[in-house]
mmCIF file of C-alpha atoms in Angstrom:
data_model
loop_
_atom_site.group_PDB
_atom_site.id
_atom_site.type_symbol
_atom_site.label_atom_id
_atom_site.label_comp_id
_atom_site.label_asym_id
_atom_site.label_seq_id
_atom_site.Cartn_x
_atom_site.Cartn_y
_atom_site.Cartn_z
ATOM 1 C CA GLY A 83 -58.840 19.130 -6.706
ATOM 2 C CA SER A 84 -57.293 17.430 -9.570
ATOM 3 C CA GLY A 85 -60.817 15.006 -8.588
ATOM 4 C CA LEU A 86 -58.331 12.384 -7.807
ATOM 5 C CA PRO A 87 -59.466 9.429 -4.999
ATOM 6 C CA ILE A 88 -58.040 10.396 -1.477
ATOM 7 C CA ALA A 89 -58.768 7.629 0.173
ATOM 8 C CA SER A 90 -57.215 7.297 4.678
ATOM 9 C CA ILE A 91 -58.431 4.103 5.396
ATOM 10 C CA ASP A 92 -58.105 1.814 9.194
ATOM 11 C CA THR A 93 -59.425 -0.552 11.452
ATOM 12 C CA LYS A 94 -61.517 0.629 14.260
ATOM 13 C CA LYS A 95 -61.453 -1.136 18.125
ATOM 14 C CA LYS A 96 -62.709 -4.138 17.831
ATOM 15 C CA GLU A 97 -66.072 -4.397 19.499
ATOM 16 C CA LYS A 98 -68.078 -7.046 21.132
ATOM 17 C CA ILE A 99 -71.483 -7.674 20.664
ATOM 18 C CA ALA A 100 -72.931 -8.571 23.766
ATOM 19 C CA LEU A 101 -75.390 -6.210 26.350
ATOM 20 C CA PHE A 102 -71.700 -5.155 27.988
ATOM 21 C CA LYS A 103 -71.023 -1.585 29.455
ATOM 22 C CA ASN A 104 -69.685 0.946 27.204
ATOM 23 C CA ALA A 105 -68.004 3.634 28.154
ATOM 24 C CA GLY A 106 -69.691 7.099 27.975
ATOM 25 C CA LYS A 107 -73.165 9.075 28.627
ATOM 26 C CA GLU A 108 -76.829 8.178 27.131
ATOM 27 C CA TRP A 109 -79.454 10.384 28.402
ATOM 28 C CA ALA A 110 -82.319 8.290 30.242
ATOM 29 C CA LEU A 111 -84.723 8.182 32.028
ATOM 30 C CA GLU A 112 -83.546 5.242 34.057
ATOM 31 C CA ALA A 113 -80.178 3.194 33.752
ATOM 32 C CA ARG A 114 -80.084 0.464 31.474
ATOM 33 C CA PRO A 115 -79.316 -2.911 32.323
ATOM 34 C CA VAL A 116 -75.529 -4.645 31.502
ATOM 35 C CA LEU A 117 -74.488 -8.110 32.528
ATOM 36 C CA ASP A 118 -71.904 -6.721 35.311
ATOM 37 C CA HIS A 119 -69.014 -8.877 33.458
ATOM 38 C CA ASP A 120 -66.780 -8.875 30.158
ATOM 39 C CA PHE A 121 -66.378 -12.363 30.021
ATOM 40 C CA PRO A 122 -66.165 -13.117 25.577
ATOM 41 C CA SER A 123 -67.822 -16.113 25.788
ATOM 42 C CA ASP A 124 -71.046 -14.145 26.576
ATOM 43 C CA ALA A 125 -70.867 -12.343 23.539
ATOM 44 C CA ARG A 126 -72.733 -12.989 20.436
ATOM 45 C CA GLY A 127 -69.434 -12.714 17.629
ATOM 46 C CA VAL A 128 -67.816 -9.615 17.519
ATOM 47 C CA ALA A 129 -67.918 -6.640 15.564
ATOM 48 C CA ILE A 130 -64.633 -5.646 13.470
ATOM 49 C CA PRO A 131 -64.767 -1.809 12.152
ATOM 50 C CA TYR A 132 -63.318 -0.836 8.885
ATOM 51 C CA GLY A 133 -63.952 2.501 7.649
ATOM 52 C CA ILE A 134 -63.084 4.329 4.094
ATOM 53 C CA TYR A 135 -63.079 7.790 4.482
ATOM 54 C CA LEU A 136 -63.233 10.272 2.048
ATOM 55 C CA PRO A 137 -61.544 13.422 3.608
ATOM 56 C CA ALA A 138 -62.605 15.787 0.255
ATOM 57 C CA PRO A 139 -66.785 15.251 -0.057
ATOM 58 C CA ASN A 140 -66.544 13.981 3.554
ATOM 59 C CA VAL A 141 -68.032 10.361 3.726
ATOM 60 C CA GLY A 142 -67.057 7.007 5.063
ATOM 61 C CA THR A 143 -67.614 3.425 4.506
ATOM 62 C CA VAL A 144 -67.485 1.365 7.852
ATOM 63 C CA PHE A 145 -67.526 -2.342 6.468
ATOM 64 C CA VAL A 146 -68.193 -4.321 9.657
ATOM 65 C CA GLY A 147 -65.941 -8.041 10.156
ATOM 66 C CA THR A 148 -67.256 -10.980 12.109
ATOM 67 C CA SER A 149 -64.326 -13.028 11.894
ATOM 68 C CA HIS A 150 -60.376 -12.145 11.869
ATOM 69 C CA ASP A 151 -58.992 -8.108 10.832
ATOM 70 C CA THR A 152 -56.492 -9.952 8.360
ATOM 71 C CA PRO A 153 -55.449 -7.994 5.262
ATOM 72 C CA GLU A 154 -57.746 -10.049 2.549
ATOM 73 C CA PHE A 155 -60.850 -8.565 4.562
ATOM 74 C CA ALA A 156 -59.080 -5.070 3.987
ATOM 75 C CA VAL A 157 -58.784 -5.296 0.406
ATOM 76 C CA ASP A 158 -62.040 -6.786 0.221
ATOM 77 C CA CYS A 159 -63.417 -3.508 1.610
ATOM 78 C CA LEU A 160 -61.473 -1.820 -0.741
ATOM 79 C CA ALA A 161 -62.590 -3.888 -3.237
ATOM 80 C CA THR A 162 -66.770 -3.758 -2.143
ATOM 81 C CA TRP A 163 -65.978 0.054 -1.290
ATOM 82 C CA TRP A 164 -64.517 1.116 -4.961
ATOM 83 C CA ARG A 165 -67.776 -1.695 -6.763
ATOM 84 C CA LEU A 166 -70.224 0.023 -4.716
ATOM 85 C CA ASP A 167 -69.764 3.434 -4.590
ATOM 86 C CA GLY A 168 -66.017 4.846 -5.249
ATOM 87 C CA ARG A 169 -65.830 4.101 -9.518
ATOM 88 C CA ASN A 170 -69.059 6.044 -9.567
ATOM 89 C CA ARG A 171 -67.635 8.604 -7.795
ATOM 90 C CA PHE A 172 -64.824 8.838 -9.828
ATOM 91 C CA PRO A 173 -65.512 7.749 -12.567
ATOM 92 C CA VAL A 174 -62.627 8.574 -15.030
ATOM 93 C CA ALA A 175 -59.630 8.438 -12.081
ATOM 94 C CA GLY A 176 -57.298 5.630 -12.968
ATOM 95 C CA GLN A 177 -55.637 5.488 -9.932
ATOM 96 C CA LEU A 178 -55.963 5.865 -6.248
ATOM 97 C CA LEU A 179 -53.936 6.935 -3.328
ATOM 98 C CA ILE A 180 -54.753 4.968 -0.121
ATOM 99 C CA LEU A 181 -53.693 7.144 3.733
ATOM 100 C CA ALA A 182 -52.600 4.303 6.183
ATOM 101 C CA ASP A 183 -51.557 3.529 9.525
ATOM 102 C CA GLY A 184 -47.889 1.201 9.165
ATOM 103 C CA GLY A 185 -49.280 -1.683 11.496
ATOM 104 C CA GLY A 186 -52.604 -3.865 11.174
ATOM 105 C CA SER A 187 -54.240 -5.587 8.367
ATOM 106 C CA ASN A 188 -53.358 -3.291 6.037
ATOM 107 C CA GLY A 189 -49.151 -2.253 7.075
ATOM 108 C CA PHE A 190 -46.403 -1.701 5.408
ATOM 109 C CA ARG A 191 -44.562 -5.353 6.072
ATOM 110 C CA CYS A 192 -47.474 -7.199 5.496
ATOM 111 C CA ARG A 193 -46.908 -9.020 1.960
ATOM 112 C CA ALA A 194 -50.522 -10.318 2.053
ATOM 113 C CA TRP A 195 -52.053 -7.012 2.241
ATOM 114 C CA LYS A 196 -49.661 -6.174 -0.618
ATOM 115 C CA TYR A 197 -50.955 -8.755 -2.832
ATOM 116 C CA PHE A 198 -54.395 -8.738 -2.642
ATOM 117 C CA LEU A 199 -53.956 -5.398 -3.750
ATOM 118 C CA GLN A 200 -52.781 -6.626 -6.599
ATOM 119 C CA HIS A 201 -55.481 -9.646 -7.290
ATOM 120 C CA CYS A 202 -58.522 -7.781 -5.855
ATOM 121 C CA LEU A 203 -58.246 -4.082 -6.409
ATOM 122 C CA CYS A 204 -55.655 -3.383 -8.796
ATOM 123 C CA ASP A 205 -56.132 -6.066 -11.496
ATOM 124 C CA PRO A 206 -59.966 -6.536 -11.687
ATOM 125 C CA HIS A 207 -60.944 -2.601 -11.435
ATOM 126 C CA ARG A 208 -57.597 -1.910 -13.567
ATOM 127 C CA LEU A 209 -56.687 0.817 -10.968
ATOM 128 C CA SER A 210 -53.223 1.774 -9.924
ATOM 129 C CA VAL A 211 -52.808 2.371 -6.522
ATOM 130 C CA THR A 212 -50.649 4.368 -4.362
ATOM 131 C CA VAL A 213 -50.325 3.449 -0.505
ATOM 132 C CA ALA A 214 -48.692 6.313 1.472
ATOM 133 C CA HIS A 215 -48.229 4.573 4.793
ATOM 134 C CA TYR A 216 -47.516 6.655 8.472
ATOM 135 C CA PRO A 217 -45.218 6.233 10.433
ATOM 136 C CA SER A 218 -45.667 4.157 13.758
ATOM 137 C CA GLY A 219 -46.475 6.390 16.129
ATOM 138 C CA ALA A 220 -47.580 8.898 14.386
ATOM 139 C CA SER A 221 -51.552 7.229 12.925
ATOM 140 C CA LYS A 222 -53.201 9.305 14.976
ATOM 141 C CA TRP A 223 -52.650 12.411 11.380
ATOM 142 C CA ASN A 224 -54.283 10.108 9.421
ATOM 143 C CA PRO A 225 -57.299 11.716 8.499
ATOM 144 C CA ILE A 226 -60.408 8.631 9.000
ATOM 145 C CA GLU A 227 -58.511 8.645 13.651
ATOM 146 C CA HIS A 228 -60.344 12.545 14.151
ATOM 147 C CA ARG A 229 -62.562 12.876 11.383
ATOM 148 C CA LEU A 230 -64.763 9.715 11.295
ATOM 149 C CA PHE A 231 -63.716 6.753 14.211
ATOM 150 C CA SER A 232 -64.018 9.594 17.064
ATOM 151 C CA GLU A 233 -67.534 11.229 16.008
ATOM 152 C CA ILE A 234 -68.955 6.792 15.667
ATOM 153 C CA SER A 235 -67.456 6.613 19.020
ATOM 154 C CA LYS A 236 -69.036 9.623 20.239
ATOM 155 C CA ASN A 237 -72.401 8.345 18.668
ATOM 156 C CA TRP A 238 -72.488 5.220 20.740
ATOM 157 C CA ALA A 239 -71.342 6.785 24.220
ATOM 158 C CA GLY A 240 -72.750 4.845 26.667
ATOM 159 C CA ILE A 241 -75.042 2.105 24.171
ATOM 160 C CA PRO A 242 -74.680 -1.052 24.584
ATOM 161 C CA LEU A 243 -73.573 -2.906 20.932
ATOM 162 C CA GLU A 244 -75.971 -5.749 21.765
ATOM 163 C CA SER A 245 -76.760 -6.973 18.216
ATOM 164 C CA TYR A 246 -75.165 -6.346 14.760
ATOM 165 C CA GLU A 247 -78.423 -4.123 13.077
ATOM 166 C CA THR A 248 -77.170 -1.274 16.356
ATOM 167 C CA VAL A 249 -73.312 -1.826 15.802
ATOM 168 C CA LEU A 250 -74.626 -0.133 11.554
ATOM 169 C CA ASN A 251 -76.820 1.731 13.238
ATOM 170 C CA TYR A 252 -74.982 3.689 15.715
ATOM 171 C CA ILE A 253 -72.688 4.256 12.514
ATOM 172 C CA CYS A 254 -74.667 4.976 9.917
ATOM 173 C CA THR A 255 -76.323 7.671 11.748
ATOM 174 C CA THR A 256 -73.054 9.377 12.718
ATOM 175 C CA THR A 257 -72.677 13.255 11.268
ATOM 176 C CA THR A 258 -70.885 16.172 12.876
ATOM 177 C CA LYS A 259 -71.897 20.330 12.026
ATOM 178 C CA THR A 260 -69.273 20.090 9.062
ATOM 179 C CA GLY A 261 -71.431 17.698 6.733
ATOM 180 C CA LEU A 262 -70.135 14.285 7.890
ATOM 181 C CA ARG A 263 -71.898 11.484 6.033
ATOM 182 C CA VAL A 264 -71.468 7.448 6.545
ATOM 183 C CA GLN A 265 -72.334 4.745 5.090
ATOM 184 C CA SER A 266 -72.241 0.969 7.107
ATOM 185 C CA THR A 267 -72.277 -2.863 5.463
ATOM 186 C CA LEU A 268 -72.019 -6.100 6.817
ATOM 187 C CA ILE A 269 -69.348 -8.765 5.783
ATOM 188 C CA ASP A 270 -69.678 -11.892 7.197
ATOM 189 C CA LYS A 271 -67.365 -13.631 5.668
ATOM 190 C CA GLU A 272 -64.823 -16.095 7.234
ATOM 191 C CA TYR A 273 -61.193 -14.832 6.566
ATOM 192 C CA GLU A 274 -58.485 -16.813 7.609
ATOM 193 C CA THR A 275 -55.543 -15.934 9.643
ATOM 194 C CA GLY A 276 -52.394 -16.801 8.908
ATOM 195 C CA VAL A 277 -52.314 -16.719 5.019
ATOM 196 C CA LYS A 278 -48.946 -17.056 3.781
ATOM 197 C CA ILE A 279 -47.114 -15.006 0.371
ATOM 198 C CA THR A 280 -44.519 -16.647 -0.850
ATOM 199 C CA ASP A 281 -41.191 -15.026 -2.524
ATOM 200 C CA LYS A 282 -42.479 -15.896 -5.347
ATOM 201 C CA GLN A 283 -46.272 -14.831 -5.422
ATOM 202 C CA MET A 284 -43.760 -11.277 -4.342
ATOM 203 C CA ALA A 285 -41.773 -11.219 -6.991
ATOM 204 C CA SER A 286 -44.737 -11.371 -9.107
ATOM 205 C CA LEU A 287 -46.244 -8.482 -8.515
ATOM 206 C CA ALA A 288 -46.433 -4.726 -10.778
ATOM 207 C CA ILE A 289 -45.733 -3.097 -7.932
ATOM 208 C CA LYS A 290 -42.527 0.483 -7.719
ATOM 209 C CA TYR A 291 -41.023 1.946 -4.372
ATOM 210 C CA CYS A 292 -41.105 5.363 -4.297
ATOM 211 C CA PRO A 293 -37.150 7.145 -4.674
ATOM 212 C CA THR A 294 -38.564 9.115 -0.456
ATOM 213 C CA LEU A 295 -38.735 6.374 2.189
ATOM 214 C CA PRO A 296 -40.005 3.046 0.010
ATOM 215 C CA ALA A 297 -40.719 0.982 2.498
ATOM 216 C CA TRP A 298 -43.478 3.267 3.097
ATOM 217 C CA ASN A 299 -44.658 4.231 -0.145
ATOM 218 C CA TYR A 300 -44.702 2.634 -2.997
ATOM 219 C CA THR A 301 -47.450 1.639 -5.738
ATOM 220 C CA ILE A 302 -48.746 -1.028 -7.428
ATOM 221 C CA ARG A 303 -50.464 -1.274 -11.509
ATOM 222 C CA PRO A 304 -52.526 -3.707 -13.090
ATOM 223 C CA HIS A 305 -50.831 -5.356 -14.346
#
């Protein structure tokens, strides 16, 4: 009600781009032939769907990466979303609340996640970002899981994800009776894995840990 943006974020399961069987059923006059084994070497690539879901307006944005699910990729998705959609939707917002899982590319132990948040989102956009992580095992309470990702899975159940166009198309045609709307974008940048953030770089962050469960709750302010 305060008009402040709340974004629920997460990476959905990676999908191989190929004529592989996809669990589920689709209505069709005849069965669609698919490869009988899911060999990674038969895949044209990998799709890494990274989602940003806004519970109040019930809208989602899914960026489909093609290389690796890294903290830099996660923050790039957030910064791109803010630039293209978030700041127009919330023109007066100086802060953003993010609900995230405890692990993965946006995990609470991940130094690079905090480092890239500072340098790619907070500083360029003059935005204070508060992150609230769910404890491990509690990610099913993250709204994105049951209000966006599960709906996308239902939409493409039984459909072989044979191209990036197919993936993007099924994501952005996902709707629900309660009015969910989704947009999808391909990010074909190469991301390096194993980026190390030094103690000195960590010390330079404008980060404040909350008194309650500080490891899981913190705010990063623009420099």
